[in-house]
Coordinates of C-alpha atoms and ligand atoms in Angstrom, one line a residue:
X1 CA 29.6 -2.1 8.9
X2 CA 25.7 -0.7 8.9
X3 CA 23.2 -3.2 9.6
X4 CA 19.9 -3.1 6.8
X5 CA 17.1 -4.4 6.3
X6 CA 17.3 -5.8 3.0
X7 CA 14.2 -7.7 0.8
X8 CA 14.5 -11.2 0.7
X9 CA 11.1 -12.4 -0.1
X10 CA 8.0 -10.9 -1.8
X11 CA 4.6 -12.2 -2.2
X12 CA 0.9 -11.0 -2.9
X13 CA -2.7 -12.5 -2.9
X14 CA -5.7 -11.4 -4.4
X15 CA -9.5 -12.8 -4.5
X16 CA -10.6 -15.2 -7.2
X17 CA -13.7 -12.2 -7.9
X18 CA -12.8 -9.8 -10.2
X19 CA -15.4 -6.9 -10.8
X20 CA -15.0 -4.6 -13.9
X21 CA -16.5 -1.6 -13.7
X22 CA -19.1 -2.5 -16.2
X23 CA -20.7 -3.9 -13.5
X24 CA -21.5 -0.2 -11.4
X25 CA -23.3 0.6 -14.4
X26 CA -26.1 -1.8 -13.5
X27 CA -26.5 -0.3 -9.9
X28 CA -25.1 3.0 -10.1
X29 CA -25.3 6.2 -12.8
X30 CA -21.8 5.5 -13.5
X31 CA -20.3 4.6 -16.4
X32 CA -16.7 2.3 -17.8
X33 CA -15.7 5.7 -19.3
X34 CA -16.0 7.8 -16.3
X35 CA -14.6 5.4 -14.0
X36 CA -11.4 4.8 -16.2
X37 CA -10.6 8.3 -17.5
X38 CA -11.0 9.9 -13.8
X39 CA -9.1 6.7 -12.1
X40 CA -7.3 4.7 -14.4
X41 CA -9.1 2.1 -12.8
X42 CA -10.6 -0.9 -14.6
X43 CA -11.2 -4.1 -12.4
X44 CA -10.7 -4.6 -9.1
X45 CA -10.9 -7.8 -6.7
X46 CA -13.3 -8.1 -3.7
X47 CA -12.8 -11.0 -1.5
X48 CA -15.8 -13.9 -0.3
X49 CA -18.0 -13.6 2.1
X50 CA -16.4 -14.6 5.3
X51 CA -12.8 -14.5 3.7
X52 CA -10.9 -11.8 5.9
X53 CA -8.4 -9.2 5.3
X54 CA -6.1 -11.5 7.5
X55 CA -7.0 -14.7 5.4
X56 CA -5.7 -12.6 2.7
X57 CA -2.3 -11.6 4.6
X58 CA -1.3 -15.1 5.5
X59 CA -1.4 -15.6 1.9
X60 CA 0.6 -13.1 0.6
X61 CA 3.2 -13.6 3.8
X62 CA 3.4 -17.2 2.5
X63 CA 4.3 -16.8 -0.7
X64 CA 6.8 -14.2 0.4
X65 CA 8.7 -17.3 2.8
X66 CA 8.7 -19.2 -0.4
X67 CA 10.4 -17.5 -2.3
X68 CA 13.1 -16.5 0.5
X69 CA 13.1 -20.6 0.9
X70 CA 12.0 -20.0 4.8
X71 CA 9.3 -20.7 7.0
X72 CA 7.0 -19.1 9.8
X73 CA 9.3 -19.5 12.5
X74 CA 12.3 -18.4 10.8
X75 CA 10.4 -14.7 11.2
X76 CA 10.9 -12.5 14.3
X77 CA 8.1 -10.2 13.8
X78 CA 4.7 -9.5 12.1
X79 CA 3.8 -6.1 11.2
X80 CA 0.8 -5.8 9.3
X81 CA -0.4 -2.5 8.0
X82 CA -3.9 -2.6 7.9
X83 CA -7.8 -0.1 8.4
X84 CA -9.7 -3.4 8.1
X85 CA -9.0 -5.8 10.7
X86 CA -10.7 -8.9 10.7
X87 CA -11.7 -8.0 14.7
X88 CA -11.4 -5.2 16.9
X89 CA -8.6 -6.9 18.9
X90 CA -6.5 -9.0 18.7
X91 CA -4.4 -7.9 15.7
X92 CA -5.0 -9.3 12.6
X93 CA -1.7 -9.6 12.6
X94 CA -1.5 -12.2 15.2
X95 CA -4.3 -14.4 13.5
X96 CA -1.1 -14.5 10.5
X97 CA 1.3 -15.4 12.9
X98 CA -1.0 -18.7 13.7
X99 CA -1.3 -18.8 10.0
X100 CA 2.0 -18.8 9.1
X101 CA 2.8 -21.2 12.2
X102 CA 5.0 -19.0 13.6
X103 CA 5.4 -19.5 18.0
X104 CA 8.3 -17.2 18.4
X105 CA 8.1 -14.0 17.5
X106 CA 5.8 -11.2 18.0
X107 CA 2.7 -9.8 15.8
X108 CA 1.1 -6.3 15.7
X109 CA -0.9 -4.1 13.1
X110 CA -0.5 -1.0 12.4
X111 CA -3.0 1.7 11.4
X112 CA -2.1 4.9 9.0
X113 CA -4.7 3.4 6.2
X114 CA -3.7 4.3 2.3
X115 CA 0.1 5.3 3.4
X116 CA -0.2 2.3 6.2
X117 CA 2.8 0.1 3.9
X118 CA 6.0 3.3 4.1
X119 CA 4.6 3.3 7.8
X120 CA 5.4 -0.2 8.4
X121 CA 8.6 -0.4 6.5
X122 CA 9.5 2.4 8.6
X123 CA 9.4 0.4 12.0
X124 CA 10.4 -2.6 10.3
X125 CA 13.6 -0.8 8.8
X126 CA 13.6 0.7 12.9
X127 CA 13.1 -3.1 14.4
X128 CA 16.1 -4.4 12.8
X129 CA 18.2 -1.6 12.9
X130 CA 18.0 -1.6 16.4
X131 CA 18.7 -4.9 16.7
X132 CA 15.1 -5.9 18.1
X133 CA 14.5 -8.2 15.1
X134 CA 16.1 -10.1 12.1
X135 CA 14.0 -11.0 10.4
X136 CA 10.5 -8.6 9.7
X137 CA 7.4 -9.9 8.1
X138 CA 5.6 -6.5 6.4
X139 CA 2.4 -7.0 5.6
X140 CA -0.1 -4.7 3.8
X141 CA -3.8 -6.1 3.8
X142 CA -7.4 -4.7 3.5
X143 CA -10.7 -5.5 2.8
X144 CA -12.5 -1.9 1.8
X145 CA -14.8 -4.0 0.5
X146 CA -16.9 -4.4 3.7
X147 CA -16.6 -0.2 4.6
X148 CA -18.1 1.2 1.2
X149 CA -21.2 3.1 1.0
X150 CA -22.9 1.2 -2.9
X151 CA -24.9 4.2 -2.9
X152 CA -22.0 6.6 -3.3
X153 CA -20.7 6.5 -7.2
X154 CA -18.0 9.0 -5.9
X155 CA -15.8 6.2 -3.7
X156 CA -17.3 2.8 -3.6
X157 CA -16.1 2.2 -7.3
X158 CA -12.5 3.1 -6.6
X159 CA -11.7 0.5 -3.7
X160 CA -10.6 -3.2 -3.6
X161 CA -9.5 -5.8 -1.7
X162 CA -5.6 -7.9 -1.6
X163 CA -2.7 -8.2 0.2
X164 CA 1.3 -7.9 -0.9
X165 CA 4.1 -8.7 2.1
X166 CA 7.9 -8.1 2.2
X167 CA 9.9 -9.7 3.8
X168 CA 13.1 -8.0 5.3
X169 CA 16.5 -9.7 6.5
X170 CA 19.0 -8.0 8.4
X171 CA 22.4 -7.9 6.1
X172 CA 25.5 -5.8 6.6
X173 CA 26.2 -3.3 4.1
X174 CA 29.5 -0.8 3.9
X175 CA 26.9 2.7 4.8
X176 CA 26.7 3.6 1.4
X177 CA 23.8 4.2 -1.0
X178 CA 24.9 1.0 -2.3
X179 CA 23.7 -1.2 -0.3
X180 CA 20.9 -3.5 -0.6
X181 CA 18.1 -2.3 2.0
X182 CA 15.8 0.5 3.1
X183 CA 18.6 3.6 2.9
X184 CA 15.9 6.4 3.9
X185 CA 12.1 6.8 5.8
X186 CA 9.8 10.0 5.1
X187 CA 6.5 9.9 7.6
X188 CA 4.3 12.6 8.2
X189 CA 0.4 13.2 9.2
X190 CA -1.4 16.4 9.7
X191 CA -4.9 15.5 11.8
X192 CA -6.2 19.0 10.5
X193 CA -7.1 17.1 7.5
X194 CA -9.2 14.5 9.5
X195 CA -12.3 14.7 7.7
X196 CA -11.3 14.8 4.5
X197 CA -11.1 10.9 4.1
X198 CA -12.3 8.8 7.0
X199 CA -15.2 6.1 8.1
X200 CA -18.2 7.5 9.6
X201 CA -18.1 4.8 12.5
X202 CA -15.7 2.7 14.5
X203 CA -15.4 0.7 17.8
X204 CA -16.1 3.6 20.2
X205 CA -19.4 4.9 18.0
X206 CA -20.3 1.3 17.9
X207 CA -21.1 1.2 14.4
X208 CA -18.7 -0.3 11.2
X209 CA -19.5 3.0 9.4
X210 CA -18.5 3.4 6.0
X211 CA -15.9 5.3 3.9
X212 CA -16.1 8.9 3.0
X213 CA -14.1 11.3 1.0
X214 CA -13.8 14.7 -0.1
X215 CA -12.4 13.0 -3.4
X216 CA -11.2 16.9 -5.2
X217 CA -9.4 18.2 -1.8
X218 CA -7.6 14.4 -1.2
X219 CA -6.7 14.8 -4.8
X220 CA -5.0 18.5 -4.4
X221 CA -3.2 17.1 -1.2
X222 CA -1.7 14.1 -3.0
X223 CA -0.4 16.1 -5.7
X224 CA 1.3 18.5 -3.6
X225 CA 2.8 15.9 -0.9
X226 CA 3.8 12.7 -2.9
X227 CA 6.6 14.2 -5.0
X228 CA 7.6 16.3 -2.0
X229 CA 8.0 13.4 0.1
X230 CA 10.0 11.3 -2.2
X231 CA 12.3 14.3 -3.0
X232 CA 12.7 14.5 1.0
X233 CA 13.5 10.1 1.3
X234 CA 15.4 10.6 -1.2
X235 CA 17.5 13.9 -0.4
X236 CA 18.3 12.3 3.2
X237 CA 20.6 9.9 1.8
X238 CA 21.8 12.5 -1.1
X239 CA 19.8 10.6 -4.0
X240 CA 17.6 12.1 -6.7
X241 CA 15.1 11.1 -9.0
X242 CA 17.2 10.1 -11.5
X243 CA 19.0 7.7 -9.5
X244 CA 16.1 6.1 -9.1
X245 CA 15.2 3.1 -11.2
X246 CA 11.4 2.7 -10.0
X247 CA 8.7 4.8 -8.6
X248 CA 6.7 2.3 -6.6
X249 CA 3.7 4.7 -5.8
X250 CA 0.2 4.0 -3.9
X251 CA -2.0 3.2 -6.6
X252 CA -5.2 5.2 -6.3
X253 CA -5.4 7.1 -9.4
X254 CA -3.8 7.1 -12.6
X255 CA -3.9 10.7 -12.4
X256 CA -2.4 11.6 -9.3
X257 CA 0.7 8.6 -10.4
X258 CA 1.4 11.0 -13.6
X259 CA 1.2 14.2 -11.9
X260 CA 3.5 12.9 -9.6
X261 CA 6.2 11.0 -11.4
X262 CA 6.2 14.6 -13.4
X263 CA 6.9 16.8 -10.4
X264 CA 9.5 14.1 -10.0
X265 CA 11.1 14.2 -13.3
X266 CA 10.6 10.3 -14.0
X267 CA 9.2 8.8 -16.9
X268 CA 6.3 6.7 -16.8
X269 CA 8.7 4.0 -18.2
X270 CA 9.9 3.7 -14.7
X271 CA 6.3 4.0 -12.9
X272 CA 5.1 0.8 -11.7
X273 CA 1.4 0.6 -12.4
X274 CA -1.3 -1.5 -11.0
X275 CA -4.0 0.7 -10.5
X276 CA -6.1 -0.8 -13.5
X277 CA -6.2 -4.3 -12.2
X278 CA -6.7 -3.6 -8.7
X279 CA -7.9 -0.4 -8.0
X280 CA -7.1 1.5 -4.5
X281 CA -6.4 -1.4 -2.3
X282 CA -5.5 0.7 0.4
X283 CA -2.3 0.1 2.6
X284 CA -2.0 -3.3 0.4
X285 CA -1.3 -1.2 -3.2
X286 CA 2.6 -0.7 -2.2
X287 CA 3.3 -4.4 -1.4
X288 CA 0.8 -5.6 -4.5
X289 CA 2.7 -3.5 -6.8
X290 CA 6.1 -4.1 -6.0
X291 CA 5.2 -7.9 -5.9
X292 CA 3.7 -7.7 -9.3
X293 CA 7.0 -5.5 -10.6
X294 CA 9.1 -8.2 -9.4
X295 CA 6.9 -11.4 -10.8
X296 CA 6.9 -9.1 -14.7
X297 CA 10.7 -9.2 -14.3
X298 CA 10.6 -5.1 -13.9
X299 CA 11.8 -4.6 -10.4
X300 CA 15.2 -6.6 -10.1
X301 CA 17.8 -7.1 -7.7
X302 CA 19.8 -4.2 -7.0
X303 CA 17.3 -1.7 -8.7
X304 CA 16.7 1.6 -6.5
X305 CA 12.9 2.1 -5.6
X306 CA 11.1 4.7 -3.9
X307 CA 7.3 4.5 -2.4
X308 CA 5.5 6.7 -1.8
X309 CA 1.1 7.2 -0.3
X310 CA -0.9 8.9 1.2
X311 CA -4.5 8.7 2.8
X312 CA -6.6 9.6 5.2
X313 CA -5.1 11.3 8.6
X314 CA -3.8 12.5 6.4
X315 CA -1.0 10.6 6.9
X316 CA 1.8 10.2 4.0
X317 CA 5.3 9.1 3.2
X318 CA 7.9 7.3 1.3
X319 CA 10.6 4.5 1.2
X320 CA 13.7 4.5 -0.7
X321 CA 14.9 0.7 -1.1
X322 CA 17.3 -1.2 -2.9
X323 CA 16.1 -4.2 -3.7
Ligands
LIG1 O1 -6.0 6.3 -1.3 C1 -6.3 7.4 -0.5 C2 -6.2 8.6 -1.3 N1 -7.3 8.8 -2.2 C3 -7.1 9.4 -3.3 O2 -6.0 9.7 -3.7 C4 -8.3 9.8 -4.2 C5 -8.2 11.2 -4.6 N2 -9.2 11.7 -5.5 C6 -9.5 11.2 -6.7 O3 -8.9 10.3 -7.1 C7 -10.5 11.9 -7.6 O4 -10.9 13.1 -6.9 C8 -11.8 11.1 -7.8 C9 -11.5 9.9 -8.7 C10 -12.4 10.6 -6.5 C11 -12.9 11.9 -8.5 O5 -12.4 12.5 -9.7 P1 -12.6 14.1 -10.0 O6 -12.0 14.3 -11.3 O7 -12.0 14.8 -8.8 O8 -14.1 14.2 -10.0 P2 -15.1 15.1 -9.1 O9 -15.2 14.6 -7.7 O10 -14.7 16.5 -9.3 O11 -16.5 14.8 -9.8 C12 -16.7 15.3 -11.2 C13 -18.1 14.9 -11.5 C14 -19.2 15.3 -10.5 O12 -20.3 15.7 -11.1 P3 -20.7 17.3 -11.3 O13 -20.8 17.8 -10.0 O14 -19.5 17.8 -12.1 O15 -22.0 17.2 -12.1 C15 -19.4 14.1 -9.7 O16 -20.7 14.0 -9.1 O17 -18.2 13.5 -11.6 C16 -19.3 13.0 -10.8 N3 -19.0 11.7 -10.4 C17 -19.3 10.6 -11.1 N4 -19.8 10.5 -12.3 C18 -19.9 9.2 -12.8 C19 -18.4 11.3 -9.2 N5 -18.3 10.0 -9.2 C20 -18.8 9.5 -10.4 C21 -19.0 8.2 -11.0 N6 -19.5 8.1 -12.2 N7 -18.5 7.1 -10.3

């Protein structure tokens, strides 16, 4: 018998405000056009003053124990994925687990921003394969909201703000492809491509800082790395793309999502898209997605899935999943 981490529950939250892009046009020389045919973007959500990127988490994490029936203290652990913690310590993760009511288990975040979700399904999958946890709580949250420069037309018009969570279960499975569960992890980073996407402050510069990108180069990288590291998920468990019933990508651009699924040799028919309704959400875009797939009867039990981001680090990598 092989021990998985299989999906049981899967929620999302996003902010009542929703901000089309019509709306950069009265502040910025931007236009609808531009925005959508260069992103694919065409709304995003920003959350309320004073409403948190951990408000936001708790959210999503409870409407993932609802639909797996359970509740806070039926979880062992908290991993949220996040660049936007409410504080600099503690976790925003922790601030969930009070949330959520749960006095048991333990709470951390974890940090590798747009590919942040495949980074914390990785240690989920690792926590319960181990036998360190039962029952994982993956969270990916953010609030880019608060670290955009309104000035700059080239980034502050592709981010938003949300939250999706997952909620894994230990199961047995027989060891083959299968079985319900994570089946295969790809992470990588390269720090040589630091400033390529990155906030020009942080705790130790005492300053917030906002978000900067070399938007072209990012866009070269993604195309070059996404497809390469689904292929390598995928190949570690001797899948391939056409056994693959969804692509559950990072949604950034519509652009990058096609080039990739190409490269890939999948349809868009089998692309899960979001990007439109909630722009680049960060380490939350995975989680959002795949909640939204499920809740539009798309994603369904049994259905093979592989995710795949990447973002600033640059850090990238993908899932495969049975759901
Ligand atoms: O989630 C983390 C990973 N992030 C990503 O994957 C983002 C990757 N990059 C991208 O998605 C794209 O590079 C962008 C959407 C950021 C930009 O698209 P692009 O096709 O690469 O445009 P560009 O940066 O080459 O800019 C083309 C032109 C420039 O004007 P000139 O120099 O040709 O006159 C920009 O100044 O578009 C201009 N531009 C804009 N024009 C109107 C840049 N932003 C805007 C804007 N509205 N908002």
């Amino acid at each position: 018998m092989t021990r998985r981490a299989v999906a049981i529950g899967v929620g999302h939250y996003l902010p009542d405000r929703i901000v089309p892009n019509a709306e950069f046009e009265k502040t910025l020389d931007t236009t609808d056009e531009w925005i959508t045919s260069r992103s694919g973007i065409e709304r995003r959500h920003f959350a309320a003053p004073g409403q948190t990127t951990s408000d936001l988490a708790a959210r999503a994490a409870m409407a993932a124990l609802k639909m797996a029936g359970l509740t806070g203290n039926d979880v062992d652990a908290i991993i949220l994925a996040t660049s936007t913690a409410d504080l600099t310590f503690p976790s925003a993760a922790t601030m969930v687990q009070h949330a959520i009511a749960n006095t048991k288990g333990y709470a951390f975040d974890i940090q590798a921003v747009c590919a942040g979700f495949t980074f914390a399904l990785s240690n989920a999958n690792a926590l319960i394969v181990s036998g360190q946890a039962n029952r994982v709580m993956v969270i990916g949250a953010e609030t880019f909201s608060r670290i955009l420069d309104w000035t700059d037309r080239g980034t502050c018009v592709l981010f938003g703000d949300g939250a999706g969570a997952v909620l894994l279960e230990a199961q047995d499975g027989n060891g083959t492809t299968d079985d319900r569960g994570i089946l295969s992890t790809d992470l990588n980073s390269d720090g040589a491509y630091r400033d390529l996407l990155y906030v020009d402050g942080g705790i130790s510069k005492q300053t917030t800082g906002v978000l900067r990108m070399e938007g072209q180069e990012v866009f070269r990288h993604a195309v070059e790395k996404l497809a390469e590291t689904a292929h390598t998920a995928l190949d570690k468990v001797g899948l391939t793309a056409d056994d693959v019933d969804w692509v559950v990508p990072h949604q950034a651009n519509i652009r990058i999502i096609k080039s990739t699924a190409r490269k890939l040799g999948v349809g868009m028919d089998r692309v899960i898209v979001t990007v439109q309704d909630h722009g680049n959400t960060s380490a939350a875009s995975i989680p959002l997605a795949i909640s939204v797939g499920v809740q539009n009867g798309q994603i369904k039990k049994g259905d093979l899935l592989v995710t795949e981001a990447i973002g600033g680090g640059l850090a990238w990598g993908a899932v495969v999943i049975r759901w």
